[in-house]
mmCIF file of C-alpha atoms in Angstrom:
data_model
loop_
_atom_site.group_PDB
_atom_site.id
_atom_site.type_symbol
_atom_site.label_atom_id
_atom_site.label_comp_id
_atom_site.label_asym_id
_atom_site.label_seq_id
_atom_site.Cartn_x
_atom_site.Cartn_y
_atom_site.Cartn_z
ATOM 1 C CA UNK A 1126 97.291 116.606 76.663
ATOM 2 C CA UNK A 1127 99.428 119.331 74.776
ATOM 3 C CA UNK A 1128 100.811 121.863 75.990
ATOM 4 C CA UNK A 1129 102.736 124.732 72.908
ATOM 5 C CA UNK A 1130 105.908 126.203 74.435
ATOM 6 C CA UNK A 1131 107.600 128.771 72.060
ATOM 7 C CA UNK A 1132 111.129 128.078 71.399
ATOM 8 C CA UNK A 1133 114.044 129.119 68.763
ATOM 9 C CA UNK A 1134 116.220 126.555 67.957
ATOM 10 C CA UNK A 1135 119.778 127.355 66.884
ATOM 11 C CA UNK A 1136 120.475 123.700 65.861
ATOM 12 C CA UNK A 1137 118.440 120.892 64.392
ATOM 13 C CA UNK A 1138 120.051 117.787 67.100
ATOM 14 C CA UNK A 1139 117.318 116.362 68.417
ATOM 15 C CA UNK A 1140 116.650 116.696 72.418
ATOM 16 C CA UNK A 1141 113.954 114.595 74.324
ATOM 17 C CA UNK A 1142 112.537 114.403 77.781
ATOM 18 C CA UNK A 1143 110.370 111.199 78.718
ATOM 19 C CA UNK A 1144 108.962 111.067 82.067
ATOM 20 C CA UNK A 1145 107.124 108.477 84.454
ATOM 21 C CA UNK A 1146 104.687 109.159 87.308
ATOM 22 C CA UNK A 1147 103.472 105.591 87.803
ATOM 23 C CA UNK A 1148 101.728 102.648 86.551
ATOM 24 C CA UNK A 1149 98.020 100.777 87.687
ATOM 25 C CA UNK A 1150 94.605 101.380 87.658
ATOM 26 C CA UNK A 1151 94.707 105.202 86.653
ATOM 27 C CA UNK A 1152 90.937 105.609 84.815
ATOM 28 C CA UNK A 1153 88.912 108.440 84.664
ATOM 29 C CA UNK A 1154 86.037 107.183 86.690
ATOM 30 C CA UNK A 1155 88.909 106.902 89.326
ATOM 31 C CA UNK A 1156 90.427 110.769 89.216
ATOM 32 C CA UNK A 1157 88.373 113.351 89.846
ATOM 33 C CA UNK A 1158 88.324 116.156 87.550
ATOM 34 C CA UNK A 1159 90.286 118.193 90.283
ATOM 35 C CA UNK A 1160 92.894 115.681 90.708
ATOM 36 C CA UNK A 1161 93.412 114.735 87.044
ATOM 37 C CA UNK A 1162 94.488 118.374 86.654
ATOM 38 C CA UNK A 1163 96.496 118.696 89.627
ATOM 39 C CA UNK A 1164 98.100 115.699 87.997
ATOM 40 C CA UNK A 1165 98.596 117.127 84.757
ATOM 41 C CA UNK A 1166 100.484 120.353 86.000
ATOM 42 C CA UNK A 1167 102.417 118.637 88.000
ATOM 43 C CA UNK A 1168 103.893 116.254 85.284
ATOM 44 C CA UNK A 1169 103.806 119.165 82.967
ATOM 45 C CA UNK A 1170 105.870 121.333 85.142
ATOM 46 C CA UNK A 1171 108.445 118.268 85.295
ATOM 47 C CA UNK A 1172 108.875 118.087 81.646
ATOM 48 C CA UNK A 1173 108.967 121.927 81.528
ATOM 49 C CA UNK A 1174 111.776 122.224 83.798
ATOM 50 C CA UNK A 1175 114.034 119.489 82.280
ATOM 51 C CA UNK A 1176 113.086 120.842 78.737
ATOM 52 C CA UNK A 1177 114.543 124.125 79.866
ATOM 53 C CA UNK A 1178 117.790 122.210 80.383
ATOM 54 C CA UNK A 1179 118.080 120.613 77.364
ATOM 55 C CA UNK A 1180 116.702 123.059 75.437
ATOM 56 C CA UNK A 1181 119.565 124.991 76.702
ATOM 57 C CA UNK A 1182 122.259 123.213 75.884
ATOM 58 C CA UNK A 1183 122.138 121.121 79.217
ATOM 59 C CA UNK A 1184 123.330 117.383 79.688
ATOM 60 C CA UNK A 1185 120.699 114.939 79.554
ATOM 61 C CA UNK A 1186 121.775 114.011 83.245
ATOM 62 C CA UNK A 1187 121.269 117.524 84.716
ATOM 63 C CA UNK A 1188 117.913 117.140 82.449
ATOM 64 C CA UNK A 1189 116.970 114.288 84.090
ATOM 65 C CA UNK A 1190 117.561 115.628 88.055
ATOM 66 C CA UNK A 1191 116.075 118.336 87.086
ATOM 67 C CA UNK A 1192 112.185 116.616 85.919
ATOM 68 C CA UNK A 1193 113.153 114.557 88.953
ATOM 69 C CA UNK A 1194 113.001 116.918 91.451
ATOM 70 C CA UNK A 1195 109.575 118.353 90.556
ATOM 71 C CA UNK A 1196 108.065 115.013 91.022
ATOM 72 C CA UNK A 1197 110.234 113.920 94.451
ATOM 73 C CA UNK A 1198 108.881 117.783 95.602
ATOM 74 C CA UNK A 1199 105.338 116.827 94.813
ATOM 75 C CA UNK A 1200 102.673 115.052 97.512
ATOM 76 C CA UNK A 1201 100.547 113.204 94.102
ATOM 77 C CA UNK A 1202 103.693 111.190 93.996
ATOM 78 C CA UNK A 1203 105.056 108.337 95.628
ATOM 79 C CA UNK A 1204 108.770 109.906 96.145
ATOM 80 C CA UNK A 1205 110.398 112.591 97.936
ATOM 81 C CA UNK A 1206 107.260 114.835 99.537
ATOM 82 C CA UNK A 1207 104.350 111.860 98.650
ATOM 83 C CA UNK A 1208 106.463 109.064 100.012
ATOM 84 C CA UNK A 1209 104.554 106.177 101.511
ATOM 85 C CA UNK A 1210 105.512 104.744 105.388
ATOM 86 C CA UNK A 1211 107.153 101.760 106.153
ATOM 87 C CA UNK A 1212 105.902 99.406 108.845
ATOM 88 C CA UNK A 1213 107.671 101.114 110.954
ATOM 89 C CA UNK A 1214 106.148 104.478 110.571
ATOM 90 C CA UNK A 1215 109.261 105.900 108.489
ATOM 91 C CA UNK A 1216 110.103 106.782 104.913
ATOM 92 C CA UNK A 1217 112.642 105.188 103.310
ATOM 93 C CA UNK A 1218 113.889 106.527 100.183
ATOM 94 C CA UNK A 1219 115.009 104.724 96.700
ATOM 95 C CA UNK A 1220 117.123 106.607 94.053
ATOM 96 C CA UNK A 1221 118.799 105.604 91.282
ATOM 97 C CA UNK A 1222 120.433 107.485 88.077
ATOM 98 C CA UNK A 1223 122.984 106.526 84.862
ATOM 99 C CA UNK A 1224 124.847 108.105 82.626
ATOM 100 C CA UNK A 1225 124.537 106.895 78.852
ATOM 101 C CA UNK A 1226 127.523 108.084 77.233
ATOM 102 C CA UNK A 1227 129.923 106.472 80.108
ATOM 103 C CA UNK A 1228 127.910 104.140 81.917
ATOM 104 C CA UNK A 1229 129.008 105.472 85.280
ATOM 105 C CA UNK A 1230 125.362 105.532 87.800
ATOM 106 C CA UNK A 1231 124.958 106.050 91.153
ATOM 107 C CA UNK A 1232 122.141 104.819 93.704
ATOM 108 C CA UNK A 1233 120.694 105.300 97.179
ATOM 109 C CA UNK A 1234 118.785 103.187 99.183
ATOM 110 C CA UNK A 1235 116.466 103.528 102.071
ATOM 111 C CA UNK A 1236 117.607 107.212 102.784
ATOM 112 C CA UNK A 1237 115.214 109.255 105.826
ATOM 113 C CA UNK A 1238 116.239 112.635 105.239
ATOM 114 C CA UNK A 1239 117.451 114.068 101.670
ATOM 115 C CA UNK A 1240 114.953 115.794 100.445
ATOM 116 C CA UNK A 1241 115.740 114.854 96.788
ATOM 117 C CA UNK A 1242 117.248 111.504 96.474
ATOM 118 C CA UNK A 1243 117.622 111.693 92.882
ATOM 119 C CA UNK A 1244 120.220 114.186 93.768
ATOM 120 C CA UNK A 1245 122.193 112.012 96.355
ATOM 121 C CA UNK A 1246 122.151 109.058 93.559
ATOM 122 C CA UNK A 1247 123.983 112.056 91.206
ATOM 123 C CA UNK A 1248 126.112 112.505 94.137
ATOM 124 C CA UNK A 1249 127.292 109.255 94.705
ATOM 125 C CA UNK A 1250 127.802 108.662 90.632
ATOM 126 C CA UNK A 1251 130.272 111.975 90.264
ATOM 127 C CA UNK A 1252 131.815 111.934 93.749
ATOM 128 C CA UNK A 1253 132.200 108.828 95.299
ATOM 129 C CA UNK A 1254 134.198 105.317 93.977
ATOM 130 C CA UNK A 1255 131.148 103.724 94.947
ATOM 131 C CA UNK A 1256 127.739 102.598 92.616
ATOM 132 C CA UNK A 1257 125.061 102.353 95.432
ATOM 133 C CA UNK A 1258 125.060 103.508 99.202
ATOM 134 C CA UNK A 1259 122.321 103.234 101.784
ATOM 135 C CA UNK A 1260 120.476 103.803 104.802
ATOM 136 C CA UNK A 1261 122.735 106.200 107.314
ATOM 137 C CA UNK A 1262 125.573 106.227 105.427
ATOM 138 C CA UNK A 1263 124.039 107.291 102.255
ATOM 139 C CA UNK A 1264 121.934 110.111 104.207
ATOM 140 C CA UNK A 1265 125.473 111.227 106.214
ATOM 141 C CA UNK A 1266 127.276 110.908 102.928
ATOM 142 C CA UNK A 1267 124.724 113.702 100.789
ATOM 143 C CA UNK A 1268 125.070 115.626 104.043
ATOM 144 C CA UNK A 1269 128.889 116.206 104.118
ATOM 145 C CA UNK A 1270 128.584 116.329 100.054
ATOM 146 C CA UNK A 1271 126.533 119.719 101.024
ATOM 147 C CA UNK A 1272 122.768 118.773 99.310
ATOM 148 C CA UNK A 1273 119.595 119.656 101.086
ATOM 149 C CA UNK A 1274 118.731 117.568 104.610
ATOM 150 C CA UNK A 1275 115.337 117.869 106.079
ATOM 151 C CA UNK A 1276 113.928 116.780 109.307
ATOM 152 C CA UNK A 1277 111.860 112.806 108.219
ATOM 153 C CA UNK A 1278 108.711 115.131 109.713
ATOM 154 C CA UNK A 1279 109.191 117.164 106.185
ATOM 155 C CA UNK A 1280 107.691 113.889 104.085
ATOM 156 C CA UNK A 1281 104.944 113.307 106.474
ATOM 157 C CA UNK A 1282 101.677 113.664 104.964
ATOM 158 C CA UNK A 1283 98.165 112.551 106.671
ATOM 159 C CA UNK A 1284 96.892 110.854 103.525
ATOM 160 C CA UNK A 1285 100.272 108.506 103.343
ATOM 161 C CA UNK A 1286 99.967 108.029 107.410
ATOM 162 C CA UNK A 1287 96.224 106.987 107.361
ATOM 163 C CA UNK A 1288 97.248 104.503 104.088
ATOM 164 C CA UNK A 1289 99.881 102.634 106.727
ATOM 165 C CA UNK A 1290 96.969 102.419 109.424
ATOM 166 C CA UNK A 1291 94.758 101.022 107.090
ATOM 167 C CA UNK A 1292 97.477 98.437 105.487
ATOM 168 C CA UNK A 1293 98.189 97.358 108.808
ATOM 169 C CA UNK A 1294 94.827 96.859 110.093
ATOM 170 C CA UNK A 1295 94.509 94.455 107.157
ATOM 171 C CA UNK A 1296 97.653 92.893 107.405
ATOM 172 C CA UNK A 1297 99.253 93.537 104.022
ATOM 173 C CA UNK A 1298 101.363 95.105 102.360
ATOM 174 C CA UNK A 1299 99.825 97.553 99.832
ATOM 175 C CA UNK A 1300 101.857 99.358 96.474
ATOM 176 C CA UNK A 1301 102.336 102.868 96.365
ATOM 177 C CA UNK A 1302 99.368 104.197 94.860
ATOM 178 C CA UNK A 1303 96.513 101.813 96.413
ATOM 179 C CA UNK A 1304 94.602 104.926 96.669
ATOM 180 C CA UNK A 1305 94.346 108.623 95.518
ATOM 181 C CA UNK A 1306 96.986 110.568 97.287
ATOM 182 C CA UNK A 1307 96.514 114.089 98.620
ATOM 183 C CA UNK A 1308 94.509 116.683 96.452
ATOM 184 C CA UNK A 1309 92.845 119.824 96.746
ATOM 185 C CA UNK A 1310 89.759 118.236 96.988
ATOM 186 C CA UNK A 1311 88.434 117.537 100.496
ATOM 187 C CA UNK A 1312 87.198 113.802 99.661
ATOM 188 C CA UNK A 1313 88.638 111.014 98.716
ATOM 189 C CA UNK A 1314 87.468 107.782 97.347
ATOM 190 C CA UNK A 1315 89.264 104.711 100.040
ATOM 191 C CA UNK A 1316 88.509 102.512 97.777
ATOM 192 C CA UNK A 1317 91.009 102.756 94.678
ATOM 193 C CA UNK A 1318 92.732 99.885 92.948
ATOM 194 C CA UNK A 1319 96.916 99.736 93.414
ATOM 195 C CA UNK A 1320 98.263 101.702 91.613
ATOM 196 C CA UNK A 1321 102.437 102.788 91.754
ATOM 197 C CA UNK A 1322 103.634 106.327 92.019
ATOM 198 C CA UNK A 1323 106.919 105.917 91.427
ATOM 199 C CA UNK A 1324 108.736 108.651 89.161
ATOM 200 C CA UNK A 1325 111.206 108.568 86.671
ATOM 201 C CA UNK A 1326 112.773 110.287 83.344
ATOM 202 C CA UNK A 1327 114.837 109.728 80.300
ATOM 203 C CA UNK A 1328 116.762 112.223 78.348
ATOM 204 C CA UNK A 1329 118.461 113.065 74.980
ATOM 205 C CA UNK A 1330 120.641 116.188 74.978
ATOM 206 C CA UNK A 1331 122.074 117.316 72.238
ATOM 207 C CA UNK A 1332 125.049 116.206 72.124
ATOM 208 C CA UNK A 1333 123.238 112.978 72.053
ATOM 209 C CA UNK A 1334 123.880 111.537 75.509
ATOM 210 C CA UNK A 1335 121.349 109.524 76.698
ATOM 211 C CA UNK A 1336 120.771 109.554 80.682
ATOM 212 C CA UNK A 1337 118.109 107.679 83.002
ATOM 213 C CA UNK A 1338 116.568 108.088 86.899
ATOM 214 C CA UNK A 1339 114.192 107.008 89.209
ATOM 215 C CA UNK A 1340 113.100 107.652 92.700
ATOM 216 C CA UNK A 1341 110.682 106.057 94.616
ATOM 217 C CA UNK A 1342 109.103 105.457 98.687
ATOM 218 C CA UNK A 1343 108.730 102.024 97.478
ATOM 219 C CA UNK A 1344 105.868 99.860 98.900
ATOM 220 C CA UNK A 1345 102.962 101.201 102.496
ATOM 221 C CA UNK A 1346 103.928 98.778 105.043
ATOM 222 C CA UNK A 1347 107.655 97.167 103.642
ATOM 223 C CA UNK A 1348 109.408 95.807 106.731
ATOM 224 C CA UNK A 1349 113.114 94.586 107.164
ATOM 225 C CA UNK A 1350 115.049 97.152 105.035
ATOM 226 C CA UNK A 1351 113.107 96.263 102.145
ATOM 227 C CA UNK A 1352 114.573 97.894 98.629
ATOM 228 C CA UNK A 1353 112.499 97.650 95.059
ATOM 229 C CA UNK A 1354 113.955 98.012 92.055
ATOM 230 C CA UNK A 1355 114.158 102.004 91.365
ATOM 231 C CA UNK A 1356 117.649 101.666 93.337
ATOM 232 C CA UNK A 1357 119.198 99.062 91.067
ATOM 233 C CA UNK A 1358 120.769 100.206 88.074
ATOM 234 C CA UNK A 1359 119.734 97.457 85.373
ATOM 235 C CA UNK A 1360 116.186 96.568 87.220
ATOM 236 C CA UNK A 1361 114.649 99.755 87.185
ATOM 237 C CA UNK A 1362 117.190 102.370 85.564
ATOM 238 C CA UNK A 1363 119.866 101.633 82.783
ATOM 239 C CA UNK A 1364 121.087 103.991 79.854
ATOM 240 C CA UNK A 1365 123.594 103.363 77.471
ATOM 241 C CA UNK A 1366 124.163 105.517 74.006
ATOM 242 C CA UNK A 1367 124.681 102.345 72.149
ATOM 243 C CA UNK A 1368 120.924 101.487 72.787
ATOM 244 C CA UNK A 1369 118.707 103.087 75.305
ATOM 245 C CA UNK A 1370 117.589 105.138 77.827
ATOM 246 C CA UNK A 1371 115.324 102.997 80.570
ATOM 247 C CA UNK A 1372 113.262 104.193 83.762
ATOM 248 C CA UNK A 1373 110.370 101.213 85.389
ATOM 249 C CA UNK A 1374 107.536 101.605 87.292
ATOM 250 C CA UNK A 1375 105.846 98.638 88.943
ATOM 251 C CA UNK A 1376 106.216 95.398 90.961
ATOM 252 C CA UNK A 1377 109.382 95.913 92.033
ATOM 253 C CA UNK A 1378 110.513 92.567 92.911
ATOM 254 C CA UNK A 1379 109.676 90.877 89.263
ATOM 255 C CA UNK A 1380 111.560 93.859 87.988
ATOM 256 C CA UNK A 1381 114.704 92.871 89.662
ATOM 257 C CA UNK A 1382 114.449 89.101 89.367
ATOM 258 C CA UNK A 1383 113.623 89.710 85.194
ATOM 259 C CA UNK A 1384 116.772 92.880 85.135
ATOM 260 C CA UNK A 1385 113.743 94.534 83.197
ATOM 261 C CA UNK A 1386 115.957 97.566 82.314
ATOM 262 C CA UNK A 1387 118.921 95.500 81.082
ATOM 263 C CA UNK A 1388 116.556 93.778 79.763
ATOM 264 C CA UNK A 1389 115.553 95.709 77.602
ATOM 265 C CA UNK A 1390 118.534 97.383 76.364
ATOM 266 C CA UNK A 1391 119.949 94.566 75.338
ATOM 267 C CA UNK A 1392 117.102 93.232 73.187
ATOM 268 C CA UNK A 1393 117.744 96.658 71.558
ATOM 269 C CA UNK A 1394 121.883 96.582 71.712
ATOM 270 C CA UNK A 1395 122.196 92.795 70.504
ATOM 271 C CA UNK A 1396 118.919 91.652 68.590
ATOM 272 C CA UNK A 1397 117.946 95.318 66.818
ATOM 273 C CA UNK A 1398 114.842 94.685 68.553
ATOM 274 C CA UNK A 1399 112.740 98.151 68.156
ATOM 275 C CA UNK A 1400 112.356 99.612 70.955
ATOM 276 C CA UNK A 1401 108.427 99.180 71.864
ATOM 277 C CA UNK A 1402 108.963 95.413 71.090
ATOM 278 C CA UNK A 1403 111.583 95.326 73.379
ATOM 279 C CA UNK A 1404 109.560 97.145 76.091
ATOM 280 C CA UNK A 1405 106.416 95.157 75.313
ATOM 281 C CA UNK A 1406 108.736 91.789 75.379
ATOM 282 C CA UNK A 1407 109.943 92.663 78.936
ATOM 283 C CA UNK A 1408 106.694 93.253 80.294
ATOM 284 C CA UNK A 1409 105.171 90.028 78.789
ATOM 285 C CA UNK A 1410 107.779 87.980 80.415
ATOM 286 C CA UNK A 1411 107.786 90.615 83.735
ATOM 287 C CA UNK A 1412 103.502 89.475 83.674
ATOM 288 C CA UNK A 1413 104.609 86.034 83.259
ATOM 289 C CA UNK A 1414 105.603 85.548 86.753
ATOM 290 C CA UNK A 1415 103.188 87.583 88.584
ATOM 291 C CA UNK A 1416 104.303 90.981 87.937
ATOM 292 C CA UNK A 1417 103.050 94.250 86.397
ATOM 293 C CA UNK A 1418 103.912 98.232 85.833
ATOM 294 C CA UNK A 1419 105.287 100.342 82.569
ATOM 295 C CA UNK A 1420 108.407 101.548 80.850
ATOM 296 C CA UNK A 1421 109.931 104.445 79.588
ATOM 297 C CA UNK A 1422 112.312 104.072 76.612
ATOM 298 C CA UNK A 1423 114.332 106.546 74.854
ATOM 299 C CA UNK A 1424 117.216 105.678 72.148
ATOM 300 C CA UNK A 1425 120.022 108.029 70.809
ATOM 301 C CA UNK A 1426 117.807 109.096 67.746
ATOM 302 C CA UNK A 1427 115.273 110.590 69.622
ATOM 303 C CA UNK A 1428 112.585 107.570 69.133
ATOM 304 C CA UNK A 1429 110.866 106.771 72.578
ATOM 305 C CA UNK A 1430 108.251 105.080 73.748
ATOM 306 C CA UNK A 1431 105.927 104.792 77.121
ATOM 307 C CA UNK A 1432 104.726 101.112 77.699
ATOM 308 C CA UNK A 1433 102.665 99.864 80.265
ATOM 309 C CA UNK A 1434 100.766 96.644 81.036
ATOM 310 C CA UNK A 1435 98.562 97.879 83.984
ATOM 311 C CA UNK A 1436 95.114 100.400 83.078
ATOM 312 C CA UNK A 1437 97.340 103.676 83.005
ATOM 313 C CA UNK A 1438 100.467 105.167 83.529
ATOM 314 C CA UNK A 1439 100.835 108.744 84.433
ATOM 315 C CA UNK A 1440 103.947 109.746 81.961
ATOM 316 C CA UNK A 1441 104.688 112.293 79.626
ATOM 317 C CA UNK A 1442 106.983 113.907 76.967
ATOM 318 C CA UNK A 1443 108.574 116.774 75.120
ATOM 319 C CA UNK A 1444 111.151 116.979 72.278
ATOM 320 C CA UNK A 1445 112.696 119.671 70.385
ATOM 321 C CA UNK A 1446 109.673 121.035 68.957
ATOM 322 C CA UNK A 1447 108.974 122.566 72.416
ATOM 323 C CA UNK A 1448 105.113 120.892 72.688
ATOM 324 C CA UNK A 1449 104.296 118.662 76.282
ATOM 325 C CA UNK A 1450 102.813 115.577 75.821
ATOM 326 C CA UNK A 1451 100.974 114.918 78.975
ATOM 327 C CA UNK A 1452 98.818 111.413 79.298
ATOM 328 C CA UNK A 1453 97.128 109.046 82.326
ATOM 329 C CA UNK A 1454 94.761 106.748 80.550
ATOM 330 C CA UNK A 1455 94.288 104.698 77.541
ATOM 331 C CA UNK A 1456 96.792 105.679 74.338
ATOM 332 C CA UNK A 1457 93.308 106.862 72.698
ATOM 333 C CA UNK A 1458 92.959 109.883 75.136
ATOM 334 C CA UNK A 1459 92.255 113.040 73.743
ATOM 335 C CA UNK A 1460 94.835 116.440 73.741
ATOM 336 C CA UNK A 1461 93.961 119.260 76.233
ATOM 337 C CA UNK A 1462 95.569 122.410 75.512
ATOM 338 C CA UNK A 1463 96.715 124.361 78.999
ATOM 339 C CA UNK A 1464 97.417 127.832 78.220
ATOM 340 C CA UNK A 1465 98.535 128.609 81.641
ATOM 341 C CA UNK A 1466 101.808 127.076 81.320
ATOM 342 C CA UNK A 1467 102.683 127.899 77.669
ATOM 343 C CA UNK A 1468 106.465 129.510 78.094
ATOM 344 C CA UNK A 1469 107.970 132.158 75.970
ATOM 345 C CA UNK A 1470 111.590 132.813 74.987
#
C-alpha cells in the first residue's frame, strides 16, 4: 500500500522510519474490508508523523516516540488505548526504547496509568540513572517527570474486557490479538486465530543515528506481574549505529530466553551477516523452541527489512523519498494508493 507525500529535500542523507503493528494470522479472509482500512490509516498516520520528524531534521529517537504514540493512542492495537486485561481485570503496560548512537535505553514495566508508555521509557533513558522501572514506581516516577496520567478507566475498551471473560471461561491465557479488536464495524468474527498487536519502530535520522521502541499490553489473562519481552532492551528492542536498529513482535517469552534483538545485532556487528539473514536466523532458532512473531530491522545505511514467521505482520515504512509503505499480508500484496493522506510541503 503506497501512499506519495510531497517533500523537498535539502540534503541527500538518507532518513528511514520502519514500523510494527504485530505479528499472526493477519489474512484477508480474516479483516474485513472496513477494518483492513481502519488498519491501514492508522499505521499510515504513524509513519506520517515520525516522517515529519525526520524529515525535519529530527533525531531518530524523537522519530521513533513520535510513530509510537499514534499506535499506543489507537484501540486496533494492543498498547496504550487497545491494551488487553490482565487476570486481574487491569492493564499493565510494557515500554521499552534505545538510543543507537550511545546505547543509553530506558524501559517501563507493568505501568496502569501513563497514557503513552513509550514516553515514560524516554523518560527514564534521559532523566533517571536507572535502565528499567516498574509497576508504581515507574507510573509515580512519569508523574513527577510531568508526562500525561490518565485514570486505568481511559484504556478500557468492551472488546478487550469481553476477550478476558472469554479467556477465563476457558482457562487460558490468550496473545494479544486472538481476535479482531474494535472497528467501526458492528460485527465481529469470535473466532480469529492469535495474533499479537504489539507496536514498535525503528529510525534513521540524518545524522545517521539509529534508534528503536516498543510498547505493548502484553498477553489477555497474564497473572503474577507477568512482563514479555517489549520491556527488555536486547529481547525485544536494541539499536546500536555499529549494526542495527531492532523492534520484536511475538511470543514474548522465546524472545527473551533467545535475546532475539541482541541477537540479531550481533550476527550483523560480528559475522557481517546481512541483515534479513540475520532476522530470518533469529526467528528460525526463536521457532525452534516453540516460539513465533516478526522483526523489524534497520542499519545505519538506510537498508531495512520486516521479517516475520507467523501469516502476517501489520508493519510499514517510509524513507527519504517521502512514499508510505503500508502492508498486512503476504510480501506479494498489491500497492493501494490513499489520496486522503497524501501531505504537501
Amino acid at each position: 500500500m503506497t501512499i506519495q507525500t510531497n517533500t523537498t529535500r535539502v540534503d541527500t542523507s538518507p532518513i528511514r522510519l520502519v514500523i510494527h503493528g504485530g505479528a499472526g494470522t493477519i489474512t484477508r479472509s480474516k479483516l474485513t474490508k472496513e477494518l483492513e482500512q481502519a488498519y491501514t490509516q492508522v499505521l499510515a498516520q504513524s509513519l506520517t508523523a515520525g516522517y515529519a520528524v525526520l524529515d525535519a531534521g529530527g533525531s531518530s529517537i524523537d522519530a521513533v516516540i513520535a510513530a509510537i504514540v499514534v499506535m499506543e493512542d489507537s484501540p486496533l492495537f494492543n498498547a496504550g488505548k487497545g491494551a488487553v486485561f490482565s487476570n486481574a481485570g487491569r492493564i499493565e503496560l510494557d515500554a521499552s526504547i534505545m538510543d543507537g548512537s550511545t546505547r543509553m535505553a530506558g524501559s517501563v514495566a507493568a505501568v496502569t496509568t501513563i497514557r503513552n508508555p513509550i514516553r515514560a521509557a524516554h523518560a527514564v533513558m534521559t532523566k533517571s540513572a536507572h535502565v528499567m522501572l516498574m509497576g508504581q514506581g515507574a507510573d509515580a516516577f512519569a508523574a513527577e517527570m510531568g508526562l500525561e496520567i490518565v485514570d486505568p478507566s481511559y484504556f478500557y475498551t468492551q472488546f478487550r474486557w469481553n476477550q478476558l471473560q472469554k479467556a477465563i471461561a476457558e482457562e487460558r491465557l490468550m496473545q494479544d490479538h486472538d481476535v479482531v479488536p474494535n472497528t467501526p464495524q458492528p460485527q465481529m468474527d469470535e473466532k480469529v486465530d492469535e495474533k499479537r498487536g504489539t507496536v514498535g519502530a525503528v529510525a534513521l535520522d540524518r545524522h545517521g543515528n539509529l534508534a528503536a521502541g516498543t510498547s505493548t499490553g502484553g498477553i489477555t489473562n497474564k497473572r503474577f506481574g507477568r512482563v514479555g519481552d517489549s520491556s527488555v532492551i536486547g529481547a525485544g528492542t536494541y539499536a546500536d549505529n555499529r549494526s542495527i536498529a531492532v523492534s520484536a513482535t511475538g511470543t514474548g517469552e522465546i524472545f527473551i530466553r533467545t535475546v532475539a534483538a541482541f541477537n540479531t545485532a550481533a550476527q550483523v556487528r560480528l559475522q557481517q551477516i546481512p541483515i534479513i539473514e540475520a532476522a530470518d536466523n533469529t526467528l528460525a532458532e526463536i521457532a525452534a523452541i516453540g516460539g513465533d512473531g516478526g522483526l523489524i530491522v534497520l542499519d545505519a545505511k538506510g537498508n531495512h527489512a520486516m521479517r516475520f514467521n507467523t501469516r502476517g505482520m501489520y508493519r510499514g515504512t517510509i524513507g527519504s523519498d517521502g512514499i508510505v509503505r503500508v502492508g498486512m499480508f503476504a510480501a506479494n500484496d498489491k500497492a493501494v494508493s490513499m489520496p486522503s493522506l497524501h501531505r504537501t510541503r
